[in-house]
Amino acid sequence: MTETSETTDSILAPIIAHYGGDPGNLLQILRDAQEALDWLSPETQGAVARRLDIPVTRVAAVVRFYTHLYDTPRGKYRVLFSHNITDRMAGSPALMAHMLKRLKLKRGVVSDDGLVSVGKTSCTGMCDQGPALLVNNRAITRLTPRRIDEICDLIRARAPLANWPAHYFRVEDNIERADMLLGSAYAPGEALRAAIACGPTGMMAEMRKSNLRGRGGAGFTTAVKWEACRDAKGDERYIVCNADEGEPGTFKDRVLMQSFSERVFEGMAIAGYVTGARKGFVYLRGEYSYLRAPLEAKLSEMRRNRLLGMSICGVPGFDFDIVIHMGAGAYVCGEETALIESLEGKPGLPRIRPPFPVICGYNNQPTVVNNVETLCKVTEVAIHGGLAYAGTGTRQSAGTKIISVSGDVERPGLYEYPFGVRVSQVLDDAGAYDAVAVQISGAAGQCLTPQEFGRRIAFEDVPTSGSFMVFGNTRDLFEAALNYSHFFEHESCGFCTPCRVGTALVARIMEKIHSGHGARYEFNELTRLHQLISTSSHCGLGATATNALQDIMTKFPTVFDRRLIKRDFEPGFDLDAALARAREVSNRDDANAHLAEGVDA
Amino acid sequence: MTDIPNSFNLDGEPIPFEPGQTILQAALNSGHFIPHLCAHPEFKPHGSCKLCIVVVNDRTGASCTMKALPGLEVQSDTPDLNHRRRTLLQMLFVEGNHFCPGCEKSGNCQLQALAYDLEMFNDHFTHFFQPREVDASHPDFFLDRNRCIMCELCVRASRDLDGKTVFGLAGRGRDLHLVVNSASGKLGDSAFAKTDRAARVCPVGAILPKEVGFAKPIGERKYDETPISQLAFTCDWEG
Ligand SMILES: Cc1cc2nc3c(=O)[nH]c(=O)nc-3n(C[C@H](O)[C@H](O)[C@H](O)COP(=O)(O)O)c2cc1C
Ligand code: SF4
Ligand code: SF4
Ligand code: FES
C-alpha cells in the first residue's frame, strides 16, 4: 500500500473521527476531506479506505459518482457555472467565456499554477437570480461582466472566500405570491403541540382526512406512506426529508430551507411521532451548502426549546432528532432509493423496487421519504386539521402549491396558489407577456404550448414538482431541448443500459442536428430512442429523460424542421413565415398552406 | 387468467413457480427462455442490462427482478419486446469495443449469442469508440475492459462467493467502468486467483485466461453449435 503523507493523515484523522469512523458516512467524510485538501488524490482515497477498513474500490466508486468530488486536481478555486437553460438565457455562456478569457483558461482545465479551474454544472437552483455559479460549493448569484472581473481579481489575489464581499453570496427569497404556507405567521412549536394534542393515531387520522399528496413529483398520498412505514416490521424507523431539489428550474425547497426550516423540521418530528421513527435525515443538495450552518443552528435552537431531542414538548417517550447529510452533485439522488443509498455513503444508484423504502429503506429499515414542501404542509394539517386542509385546492389536489417561476418573466420567484390555478394566471402574475412555451416540472416534465395555457396546475391535469420555466418569443426551443439532452446524459447514473447508452445517443443525435447535419432520419431516431428509454429504464430518471424532448418534437414541429437538412431553407430565415404573403393572396390558411404541417412523418 | 395456483402465463403458456421465484427463474426452470445477461442463478438479481424485459399486465419490467405471482399475464417473445432487446444489444455493442472475429470468447460469449439469437444484423448506432483500459498484470488472467458490459457478475461473484471483493464498478453514466481493488488498481496486485468463481463468470470476453488461444476453433464452440435460447443459464468459460 502507498504511504500517506503525514499532512494528509493529520487532516483525515479528525474528519474520520468526527464521523465516528463509520463507512456509512463515507460521502460526508470525502466531502470534508476535499474541502481541506482541494481534491481526493489516490493517496487520500487509499488512506480513507484503510482507516475505514473498506475496499479502495468502494471509495473510488463514490468519488467517481459524485460530480463535485474530484480525483484530479481542479485548483484552489473551483468555479462552476450553472448550465441550466434559464442561466443560459440570462447570459451565462458569455460570462463564462469572459471569465475563461480573463483567466487565460480552457474550460475544465486547471490553470498552470494550479490556482483555478472553470467548468459547468447542472442547475444550481438559483434560476430566479441567475446567472449563477458555484465557487468551492458556494453559490454566487446575479452575475454581471463586472462581477466576473471582480471575481477574477479576487482569485488572482488568492483572497480567501471568507474575505469576498458578502453580498456576492446573498440569496434572495423572491416570494412574489404567498398563500397558506409562505403567507402565514408561525409560532414555533404550535404544529407539534397540535399534533401531540391529537395523539399519534389522531394525527394519522387528520393526515388521512387532509388528502395531502407528496410535492416531490409523484404525488403519492402522504398518509398512506406513513401508515405503511408505521405498520412495517423493523427495529428502527427513519424520516428522510428530500432536499435534493435537482430538477432544473426548481428552487422552492431552497427558500423553504432558508426561511421556513422550523416548519420542515417540525413536519419531520410529527412524522416521527406518528410513525414511531426517532431519527430523521435531511438530504441537502451540495449546491445548497451555504444553508448548512444556519440549519445546524436552527436544529440546536429547536433542541434547546425541546422541539427536538428527548421528550419533545415534555412528552415522555417522544424522542426525535435530525441529522443533515450533504449531497455532492447528482440529480439522481433525488430519487428516493438512490437518495437512501447516498445516505448510506454509497454511489446513488436506484434500488430495485419493490421493496419500497417504507418497508425496506435506510439500513434496510422502514423509511419515509418526503419532499421539503410536503413536510411543511404537514404542519398546516396539524394546526388547522385535515378537513380544513382538504378544503382548498381541487378534489384530487388539496391545499396550495408553490411554483418556482423563472425564464422570460418580469418577476421571477416563488408563487404560491391553491391547486387548480391556470397556467395563464401564473404567466400574468409573473409578467410573462410573450410566452410561447412553458416547461413545467423541469427537464423531466412537459412542455406546454400557448393553446395549453388554460390548463390547470393539479395532479389531475398538469402535475408539477414546482418548476415553471417560461420561454418568450425570441427563444429557440431547440436550445432548450439540446440543454435537456446534455443534462440527462450527464446525470444518468449509468446503472441500466437503456438510460446509460440511450441518453448518450440522444445527446449525440441532438448535437448532430445542432451542427446542421441532422436529417429526418435523426428525427425519427430520437422518437425511436424515446420509446425505448422511457419504457425500459430502471428508474424515473430514464423514464422521463426524453419527455420534454418528445413534447418539443411533437408539439412544436417547426423547432426541428428548421434545423433538419434537405429542407429548402436558409439559416436564420423562416420559410413558413415568408409564405405568409402567399397565403394572404391565395386566401388560404389551412394546414397544407403551412410548411410545418405538410411534413412527411 | 389461469386458475392453477402458483402458475402464471408466459406468452399464453402456463408456467409453474415456487413462491419467491422471479419470473425469469420460473420461466427458465420450466424450459422457457427469456433473454438475459446480468442475471445468474447463483447471484442476487441485479436488473441492469434490461435484456430480460417483459410486459406484465401492460407494464414493462425486468423479469429477473419481478416476483412471479399467480395469474400474471406475461409477454416476452413478442416482436415489440424482441425489437427493444435488439436495440439494447446494439447499444451495448456500440458502447464498448467488440471485435468478435479476434476475440477468444467468440462462440462462447452470451452477448454475441444473444445478438445471433435475436437476429441483430448490424450495430445500427454510431460507435462510441471510448478508450478502455486493458490490464495484463496478472500472471493467469487478463482484463479487457473494451468488452465489459457492466453486468457486475464478477463483482458479485468475488464479493459474495470468493469473499474477496476484487472488483467494483465506478463512475457515473458513460464513465462507468470496472475497477480493481488493489493499491495500484491492477489485477496483478489484487487478491484475484485463477480458481476464483469470479474468474469464470464473465458473460463476455472481459475476464479471460492467459495462454489459451483458439484451442477450439471459432465455429465449433458452445453457441456456434446450439443457440443460447436452448442453453439457458450456461455461461462458464470454456476453452
Ligand atoms: C430522477 C428523480 C429525481 C427526483 N428528485 C427529487 C427531488 O429533488 N426532490 C424530491 O422531493 N423528490 C424527488 N424525486 C421524487 C422522489 O423519488 C420521491 O418520490 C419524493 O421525494 C417523495 O416525496 P413526496 O411523497 O413528499 O413527494 C425524484 C424522482 C426521480 C425519479
Ligand atoms: S434509468 Fe438512468 S438513472 Fe435510473 S437506474 Fe437507469 S441509468 Fe440510472
Ligand atoms: S468484467 Fe465481465 S462480469 Fe465483470 S462487469 Fe464486466 S462484463 Fe460483467
Ligand atoms: S437479466 Fe434482467 S436486467 Fe439483466
PDB file of C-alpha atoms in Angstrom, chain B:
ATOM      1  CA  MET B   1     -56.197 -15.820 -16.304  1.00  0.00           C
ATOM      2  CA  THR B   2     -55.261 -19.243 -15.158  1.00  0.00           C
ATOM      3  CA  ASP B   3     -56.866 -20.968 -12.177  1.00  0.00           C
ATOM      4  CA  ILE B   4     -53.913 -23.176 -11.291  1.00  0.00           C
ATOM      5  CA  PRO B   5     -52.357 -21.867  -8.102  1.00  0.00           C
ATOM      6  CA  ASN B   6     -48.726 -20.790  -8.299  1.00  0.00           C
ATOM      7  CA  SER B   7     -48.731 -20.550 -12.018  1.00  0.00           C
ATOM      8  CA  PHE B   8     -48.639 -17.621 -14.411  1.00  0.00           C
ATOM      9  CA  ASN B   9     -48.945 -17.302 -18.145  1.00  0.00           C
ATOM     10  CA  LEU B  10     -45.900 -16.632 -20.286  1.00  0.00           C
ATOM     11  CA  ASP B  11     -46.873 -15.815 -23.846  1.00  0.00           C
ATOM     12  CA  GLY B  12     -50.040 -17.780 -23.234  1.00  0.00           C
ATOM     13  CA  GLU B  13     -48.392 -20.864 -21.728  1.00  0.00           C
ATOM     14  CA  PRO B  14     -48.809 -21.734 -18.050  1.00  0.00           C
ATOM     15  CA  ILE B  15     -45.587 -21.606 -16.052  1.00  0.00           C
ATOM     16  CA  PRO B  16     -45.481 -23.152 -12.567  1.00  0.00           C
ATOM     17  CA  PHE B  17     -43.383 -21.435  -9.922  1.00  0.00           C
ATOM     18  CA  GLU B  18     -42.358 -21.684  -6.315  1.00  0.00           C
ATOM     19  CA  PRO B  19     -43.216 -18.747  -4.097  1.00  0.00           C
ATOM     20  CA  GLY B  20     -40.351 -16.258  -4.031  1.00  0.00           C
ATOM     21  CA  GLN B  21     -39.104 -17.115  -7.501  1.00  0.00           C
ATOM     22  CA  THR B  22     -38.724 -14.409 -10.089  1.00  0.00           C
ATOM     23  CA  ILE B  23     -40.485 -14.608 -13.414  1.00  0.00           C
ATOM     24  CA  LEU B  24     -37.162 -15.287 -15.124  1.00  0.00           C
ATOM     25  CA  GLN B  25     -36.213 -18.106 -12.742  1.00  0.00           C
ATOM     26  CA  ALA B  26     -39.576 -19.785 -13.092  1.00  0.00           C
ATOM     27  CA  ALA B  27     -39.522 -19.471 -16.867  1.00  0.00           C
ATOM     28  CA  LEU B  28     -36.011 -20.914 -17.196  1.00  0.00           C
ATOM     29  CA  ASN B  29     -36.761 -23.720 -14.747  1.00  0.00           C
ATOM     30  CA  SER B  30     -39.642 -24.816 -16.904  1.00  0.00           C
ATOM     31  CA  GLY B  31     -37.569 -24.668 -20.053  1.00  0.00           C
ATOM     32  CA  HIS B  32     -38.768 -21.323 -21.388  1.00  0.00           C
ATOM     33  CA  PHE B  33     -36.105 -18.906 -22.478  1.00  0.00           C
ATOM     34  CA  ILE B  34     -36.183 -15.210 -21.718  1.00  0.00           C
ATOM     35  CA  PRO B  35     -33.061 -13.409 -22.950  1.00  0.00           C
ATOM     36  CA  HIS B  36     -30.874 -12.171 -20.102  1.00  0.00           C
ATOM     37  CA  LEU B  37     -27.303 -11.072 -19.458  1.00  0.00           C
ATOM     38  CA  CYS B  38     -26.817  -9.799 -15.919  1.00  0.00           C
ATOM     39  CA  ALA B  39     -28.924 -12.473 -14.228  1.00  0.00           C
ATOM     40  CA  HIS B  40     -27.320 -15.657 -12.956  1.00  0.00           C
ATOM     41  CA  PRO B  41     -28.862 -18.361 -10.748  1.00  0.00           C
ATOM     42  CA  GLU B  42     -26.068 -18.198  -8.186  1.00  0.00           C
ATOM     43  CA  PHE B  43     -26.416 -14.481  -7.519  1.00  0.00           C
ATOM     44  CA  LYS B  44     -28.951 -11.972  -6.348  1.00  0.00           C
ATOM     45  CA  PRO B  45     -30.684 -10.226  -9.250  1.00  0.00           C
ATOM     46  CA  HIS B  46     -29.135  -7.022 -10.469  1.00  0.00           C
ATOM     47  CA  GLY B  47     -31.630  -5.787 -13.038  1.00  0.00           C
ATOM     48  CA  SER B  48     -29.313  -3.573 -15.052  1.00  0.00           C
ATOM     49  CA  CYS B  49     -28.966  -4.919 -18.594  1.00  0.00           C
ATOM     50  CA  LYS B  50     -32.747  -4.926 -19.215  1.00  0.00           C
ATOM     51  CA  LEU B  51     -32.459  -7.684 -21.829  1.00  0.00           C
ATOM     52  CA  CYS B  52     -34.984  -9.665 -19.803  1.00  0.00           C
ATOM     53  CA  ILE B  53     -37.739  -7.075 -20.096  1.00  0.00           C
ATOM     54  CA  VAL B  54     -41.253  -8.429 -20.222  1.00  0.00           C
ATOM     55  CA  VAL B  55     -44.661  -6.832 -20.209  1.00  0.00           C
ATOM     56  CA  VAL B  56     -46.745  -7.838 -17.226  1.00  0.00           C
ATOM     57  CA  ASN B  57     -50.338  -6.677 -17.177  1.00  0.00           C
ATOM     58  CA  ASP B  58     -49.422  -3.812 -19.516  1.00  0.00           C
ATOM     59  CA  ARG B  59     -46.363  -2.695 -17.558  1.00  0.00           C
ATOM     60  CA  THR B  60     -42.782  -3.205 -18.678  1.00  0.00           C
ATOM     61  CA  GLY B  61     -40.298  -4.556 -16.173  1.00  0.00           C
ATOM     62  CA  ALA B  62     -37.193  -6.688 -15.782  1.00  0.00           C
ATOM     63  CA  SER B  63     -38.277 -10.303 -15.361  1.00  0.00           C
ATOM     64  CA  CYS B  64     -35.139 -11.080 -13.358  1.00  0.00           C
ATOM     65  CA  THR B  65     -36.305  -8.772 -10.573  1.00  0.00           C
ATOM     66  CA  MET B  66     -40.068  -9.253 -10.720  1.00  0.00           C
ATOM     67  CA  LYS B  67     -41.542 -11.843  -8.413  1.00  0.00           C
ATOM     68  CA  ALA B  68     -43.756 -14.449 -10.019  1.00  0.00           C
ATOM     69  CA  LEU B  69     -47.366 -14.164  -8.840  1.00  0.00           C
ATOM     70  CA  PRO B  70     -50.347 -16.370  -9.562  1.00  0.00           C
ATOM     71  CA  GLY B  71     -52.308 -15.432 -12.626  1.00  0.00           C
ATOM     72  CA  LEU B  72     -49.905 -12.887 -14.110  1.00  0.00           C
ATOM     73  CA  GLU B  73     -50.136 -12.415 -17.853  1.00  0.00           C
ATOM     74  CA  VAL B  74     -46.542 -12.097 -19.005  1.00  0.00           C
ATOM     75  CA  GLN B  75     -45.498 -11.304 -22.562  1.00  0.00           C
ATOM     76  CA  SER B  76     -41.933 -11.938 -23.573  1.00  0.00           C
ATOM     77  CA  ASP B  77     -41.484 -13.359 -27.067  1.00  0.00           C
ATOM     78  CA  THR B  78     -43.256 -10.576 -28.939  1.00  0.00           C
ATOM     79  CA  PRO B  79     -41.997  -8.632 -31.946  1.00  0.00           C
ATOM     80  CA  ASP B  80     -42.052  -5.396 -29.941  1.00  0.00           C
ATOM     81  CA  LEU B  81     -40.059  -6.747 -26.994  1.00  0.00           C
ATOM     82  CA  ASN B  82     -37.574  -8.525 -29.230  1.00  0.00           C
ATOM     83  CA  HIS B  83     -37.138  -5.321 -31.177  1.00  0.00           C
ATOM     84  CA  ARG B  84     -36.410  -3.453 -27.949  1.00  0.00           C
ATOM     85  CA  ARG B  85     -33.948  -6.179 -26.919  1.00  0.00           C
ATOM     86  CA  ARG B  86     -32.190  -5.895 -30.259  1.00  0.00           C
ATOM     87  CA  THR B  87     -31.824  -2.175 -29.701  1.00  0.00           C
ATOM     88  CA  LEU B  88     -30.434  -2.774 -26.207  1.00  0.00           C
ATOM     89  CA  LEU B  89     -27.892  -5.198 -27.649  1.00  0.00           C
ATOM     90  CA  GLN B  90     -26.933  -2.649 -30.287  1.00  0.00           C
ATOM     91  CA  MET B  91     -26.442  -0.130 -27.508  1.00  0.00           C
ATOM     92  CA  LEU B  92     -24.087  -2.481 -25.680  1.00  0.00           C
ATOM     93  CA  PHE B  93     -22.167  -3.194 -28.881  1.00  0.00           C
ATOM     94  CA  VAL B  94     -21.613   0.462 -29.771  1.00  0.00           C
ATOM     95  CA  GLU B  95     -20.819   1.453 -26.198  1.00  0.00           C
ATOM     96  CA  GLY B  96     -17.929  -0.985 -25.862  1.00  0.00           C
ATOM     97  CA  ASN B  97     -15.363  -2.111 -28.392  1.00  0.00           C
ATOM     98  CA  HIS B  98     -16.312  -5.571 -29.556  1.00  0.00           C
ATOM     99  CA  PHE B  99     -14.202  -7.080 -32.309  1.00  0.00           C
ATOM    100  CA  CYS B 100     -15.729 -10.520 -32.327  1.00  0.00           C
ATOM    101  CA  PRO B 101     -13.582 -12.161 -35.031  1.00  0.00           C
ATOM    102  CA  GLY B 102     -10.455 -11.611 -32.951  1.00  0.00           C
ATOM    103  CA  CYS B 103     -11.980 -12.348 -29.568  1.00  0.00           C
ATOM    104  CA  GLU B 104     -11.112 -15.532 -27.750  1.00  0.00           C
ATOM    105  CA  LYS B 105     -14.605 -15.589 -26.277  1.00  0.00           C
ATOM    106  CA  SER B 106     -16.296 -15.651 -29.656  1.00  0.00           C
ATOM    107  CA  GLY B 107     -18.746 -18.522 -29.781  1.00  0.00           C
ATOM    108  CA  ASN B 108     -18.856 -18.727 -26.009  1.00  0.00           C
ATOM    109  CA  CYS B 109     -19.995 -15.158 -25.468  1.00  0.00           C
ATOM    110  CA  GLN B 110     -23.502 -14.506 -24.290  1.00  0.00           C
ATOM    111  CA  LEU B 111     -23.664 -11.039 -25.789  1.00  0.00           C
ATOM    112  CA  GLN B 112     -22.754 -12.360 -29.205  1.00  0.00           C
ATOM    113  CA  ALA B 113     -25.009 -15.379 -28.798  1.00  0.00           C
ATOM    114  CA  LEU B 114     -27.996 -13.235 -27.921  1.00  0.00           C
ATOM    115  CA  ALA B 115     -27.284 -10.984 -30.863  1.00  0.00           C
ATOM    116  CA  TYR B 116     -27.424 -14.017 -33.159  1.00  0.00           C
ATOM    117  CA  ASP B 117     -30.485 -15.382 -31.457  1.00  0.00           C
ATOM    118  CA  LEU B 118     -32.369 -12.095 -31.674  1.00  0.00           C
ATOM    119  CA  GLU B 119     -31.213 -11.551 -35.251  1.00  0.00           C
ATOM    120  CA  MET B 120     -29.312  -8.386 -34.645  1.00  0.00           C
ATOM    121  CA  PHE B 121     -27.722  -7.886 -38.047  1.00  0.00           C
ATOM    122  CA  ASN B 122     -25.844  -4.655 -37.500  1.00  0.00           C
ATOM    123  CA  ASP B 123     -24.801  -2.211 -34.806  1.00  0.00           C
ATOM    124  CA  HIS B 124     -27.119   0.466 -36.162  1.00  0.00           C
ATOM    125  CA  PHE B 125     -25.836   3.320 -33.968  1.00  0.00           C
ATOM    126  CA  THR B 126     -22.606   5.218 -34.307  1.00  0.00           C
ATOM    127  CA  HIS B 127     -19.842   3.627 -32.258  1.00  0.00           C
ATOM    128  CA  PHE B 128     -18.642   5.487 -29.181  1.00  0.00           C
ATOM    129  CA  PHE B 129     -15.051   4.264 -29.614  1.00  0.00           C
ATOM    130  CA  GLN B 130     -14.315   5.007 -25.980  1.00  0.00           C
ATOM    131  CA  PRO B 131     -10.775   4.242 -24.895  1.00  0.00           C
ATOM    132  CA  ARG B 132     -10.910   1.443 -22.323  1.00  0.00           C
ATOM    133  CA  GLU B 133      -8.015   0.119 -20.357  1.00  0.00           C
ATOM    134  CA  VAL B 134      -6.596  -3.384 -20.808  1.00  0.00           C
ATOM    135  CA  ASP B 135      -4.863  -4.918 -17.785  1.00  0.00           C
ATOM    136  CA  ALA B 136      -2.455  -7.816 -18.334  1.00  0.00           C
ATOM    137  CA  SER B 137      -0.694  -7.538 -14.985  1.00  0.00           C
ATOM    138  CA  HIS B 138      -1.989 -10.811 -13.577  1.00  0.00           C
ATOM    139  CA  PRO B 139       0.005 -13.964 -14.374  1.00  0.00           C
ATOM    140  CA  ASP B 140      -3.025 -16.099 -15.210  1.00  0.00           C
ATOM    141  CA  PHE B 141      -5.771 -13.786 -16.367  1.00  0.00           C
ATOM    142  CA  PHE B 142      -6.160 -10.543 -18.248  1.00  0.00           C
ATOM    143  CA  LEU B 143      -8.814  -7.915 -18.110  1.00  0.00           C
ATOM    144  CA  ASP B 144     -10.059  -6.329 -21.318  1.00  0.00           C
ATOM    145  CA  ARG B 145     -12.435  -3.562 -20.365  1.00  0.00           C
ATOM    146  CA  ASN B 146     -13.243  -2.955 -24.041  1.00  0.00           C
ATOM    147  CA  ARG B 147     -15.683  -5.839 -23.803  1.00  0.00           C
ATOM    148  CA  CYS B 148     -17.148  -5.178 -20.357  1.00  0.00           C
ATOM    149  CA  ILE B 149     -20.927  -4.689 -20.289  1.00  0.00           C
ATOM    150  CA  MET B 150     -21.152  -3.603 -16.618  1.00  0.00           C
ATOM    151  CA  CYS B 151     -23.221  -6.609 -15.566  1.00  0.00           C
ATOM    152  CA  GLU B 152     -21.445  -6.768 -12.176  1.00  0.00           C
ATOM    153  CA  LEU B 153     -21.383 -10.572 -12.232  1.00  0.00           C
ATOM    154  CA  CYS B 154     -17.673 -10.591 -11.436  1.00  0.00           C
ATOM    155  CA  VAL B 155     -18.292  -8.017  -8.711  1.00  0.00           C
ATOM    156  CA  ARG B 156     -20.982 -10.169  -7.148  1.00  0.00           C
ATOM    157  CA  ALA B 157     -19.005 -13.402  -7.555  1.00  0.00           C
ATOM    158  CA  SER B 158     -15.863 -12.012  -5.967  1.00  0.00           C
ATOM    159  CA  ARG B 159     -17.738 -10.370  -3.120  1.00  0.00           C
ATOM    160  CA  ASP B 160     -20.423 -12.961  -2.379  1.00  0.00           C
ATOM    161  CA  LEU B 161     -18.735 -16.263  -3.261  1.00  0.00           C
ATOM    162  CA  ASP B 162     -14.979 -15.653  -3.186  1.00  0.00           C
ATOM    163  CA  GLY B 163     -15.212 -13.273  -0.219  1.00  0.00           C
ATOM    164  CA  LYS B 164     -12.556 -11.040  -1.793  1.00  0.00           C
ATOM    165  CA  THR B 165     -14.239  -8.014  -3.343  1.00  0.00           C
ATOM    166  CA  VAL B 166     -11.644  -7.833  -6.081  1.00  0.00           C
ATOM    167  CA  PHE B 167     -13.919  -5.956  -8.477  1.00  0.00           C
ATOM    168  CA  GLY B 168     -16.166  -2.937  -8.376  1.00  0.00           C
ATOM    169  CA  LEU B 169     -17.823  -0.546 -10.779  1.00  0.00           C
ATOM    170  CA  ALA B 170     -17.007   3.143 -10.505  1.00  0.00           C
ATOM    171  CA  GLY B 171     -18.008   6.233 -12.411  1.00  0.00           C
ATOM    172  CA  ARG B 172     -21.323   7.656 -13.440  1.00  0.00           C
ATOM    173  CA  GLY B 173     -23.211   7.301 -16.680  1.00  0.00           C
ATOM    174  CA  ARG B 174     -20.939   6.642 -19.602  1.00  0.00           C
ATOM    175  CA  ASP B 175     -17.929   6.951 -17.327  1.00  0.00           C
ATOM    176  CA  LEU B 176     -18.950   3.721 -15.570  1.00  0.00           C
ATOM    177  CA  HIS B 177     -16.103   1.227 -15.637  1.00  0.00           C
ATOM    178  CA  LEU B 178     -14.663  -1.778 -13.875  1.00  0.00           C
ATOM    179  CA  VAL B 179     -12.179  -1.062 -11.096  1.00  0.00           C
ATOM    180  CA  VAL B 180      -9.905  -3.471  -9.251  1.00  0.00           C
ATOM    181  CA  ASN B 181      -9.357  -3.436  -5.539  1.00  0.00           C
ATOM    182  CA  SER B 182      -5.616  -3.005  -5.161  1.00  0.00           C
ATOM    183  CA  ALA B 183      -3.340  -0.096  -4.374  1.00  0.00           C
ATOM    184  CA  SER B 184      -2.210   0.169  -7.997  1.00  0.00           C
ATOM    185  CA  GLY B 185      -5.643  -0.629  -9.402  1.00  0.00           C
ATOM    186  CA  LYS B 186      -4.045  -3.554 -11.260  1.00  0.00           C
ATOM    187  CA  LEU B 187      -5.367  -7.096 -11.226  1.00  0.00           C
ATOM    188  CA  GLY B 188      -1.884  -8.457 -10.643  1.00  0.00           C
ATOM    189  CA  ASP B 189      -1.686  -6.658  -7.300  1.00  0.00           C
ATOM    190  CA  SER B 190      -5.110  -7.822  -6.173  1.00  0.00           C
ATOM    191  CA  ALA B 191      -6.193 -10.963  -4.351  1.00  0.00           C
ATOM    192  CA  PHE B 192      -7.599 -12.385  -7.583  1.00  0.00           C
ATOM    193  CA  ALA B 193      -6.755 -16.050  -8.279  1.00  0.00           C
ATOM    194  CA  LYS B 194      -7.492 -18.269 -11.248  1.00  0.00           C
ATOM    195  CA  THR B 195      -9.541 -20.556  -9.041  1.00  0.00           C
ATOM    196  CA  ASP B 196     -11.943 -17.756  -8.103  1.00  0.00           C
ATOM    197  CA  ARG B 197     -15.568 -18.035  -9.087  1.00  0.00           C
ATOM    198  CA  ALA B 198     -15.157 -14.517 -10.463  1.00  0.00           C
ATOM    199  CA  ALA B 199     -12.676 -15.901 -12.992  1.00  0.00           C
ATOM    200  CA  ARG B 200     -15.378 -17.933 -14.685  1.00  0.00           C
ATOM    201  CA  VAL B 201     -18.452 -15.774 -14.533  1.00  0.00           C
ATOM    202  CA  CYS B 202     -17.996 -13.054 -17.133  1.00  0.00           C
ATOM    203  CA  PRO B 203     -20.660 -13.459 -19.852  1.00  0.00           C
ATOM    204  CA  VAL B 204     -18.435 -11.689 -22.378  1.00  0.00           C
ATOM    205  CA  GLY B 205     -14.719 -11.725 -23.021  1.00  0.00           C
ATOM    206  CA  ALA B 206     -13.629  -9.162 -20.469  1.00  0.00           C
ATOM    207  CA  ILE B 207     -12.006 -11.545 -17.972  1.00  0.00           C
ATOM    208  CA  LEU B 208     -10.057 -14.168 -19.872  1.00  0.00           C
ATOM    209  CA  PRO B 209      -7.353 -16.732 -19.008  1.00  0.00           C
ATOM    210  CA  LYS B 210      -3.945 -16.216 -20.469  1.00  0.00           C
ATOM    211  CA  GLU B 211      -2.145 -18.756 -22.594  1.00  0.00           C
ATOM    212  CA  VAL B 212      -5.313 -20.190 -24.041  1.00  0.00           C
ATOM    213  CA  GLY B 213      -5.753 -19.455 -27.694  1.00  0.00           C
ATOM    214  CA  PHE B 214      -8.339 -20.868 -30.004  1.00  0.00           C
ATOM    215  CA  ALA B 215      -7.988 -24.414 -28.655  1.00  0.00           C
ATOM    216  CA  LYS B 216     -11.352 -24.994 -30.183  1.00  0.00           C
ATOM    217  CA  PRO B 217     -11.864 -23.200 -33.492  1.00  0.00           C
ATOM    218  CA  ILE B 218     -14.453 -20.482 -33.783  1.00  0.00           C
ATOM    219  CA  GLY B 219     -17.477 -22.017 -35.417  1.00  0.00           C
ATOM    220  CA  GLU B 220     -17.449 -25.127 -33.240  1.00  0.00           C
ATOM    221  CA  ARG B 221     -17.937 -23.511 -29.877  1.00  0.00           C
ATOM    222  CA  LYS B 222     -20.827 -23.635 -27.461  1.00  0.00           C
ATOM    223  CA  TYR B 223     -23.211 -21.132 -29.028  1.00  0.00           C
ATOM    224  CA  ASP B 224     -21.988 -21.938 -32.517  1.00  0.00           C
ATOM    225  CA  GLU B 225     -23.396 -25.401 -32.025  1.00  0.00           C
ATOM    226  CA  THR B 226     -26.563 -24.605 -30.106  1.00  0.00           C
ATOM    227  CA  PRO B 227     -28.429 -21.293 -29.892  1.00  0.00           C
ATOM    228  CA  ILE B 228     -28.326 -19.653 -26.485  1.00  0.00           C
ATOM    229  CA  SER B 229     -32.087 -19.855 -26.210  1.00  0.00           C
ATOM    230  CA  GLN B 230     -31.646 -23.627 -25.845  1.00  0.00           C
ATOM    231  CA  LEU B 231     -28.737 -23.401 -23.433  1.00  0.00           C
ATOM    232  CA  ALA B 232     -30.223 -21.212 -20.748  1.00  0.00           C
ATOM    233  CA  PHE B 233     -28.016 -20.317 -17.814  1.00  0.00           C
ATOM    234  CA  THR B 234     -24.820 -21.889 -19.047  1.00  0.00           C
ATOM    235  CA  CYS B 235     -22.141 -19.307 -19.108  1.00  0.00           C
ATOM    236  CA  ASP B 236     -18.958 -20.818 -17.726  1.00  0.00           C
ATOM    237  CA  TRP B 237     -15.949 -20.059 -19.781  1.00  0.00           C
ATOM    238  CA  GLU B 238     -14.901 -22.948 -21.978  1.00  0.00           C
ATOM    239  CA  GLY B 239     -11.529 -23.123 -23.651  1.00  0.00           C
TER     240      GLY B 239
END
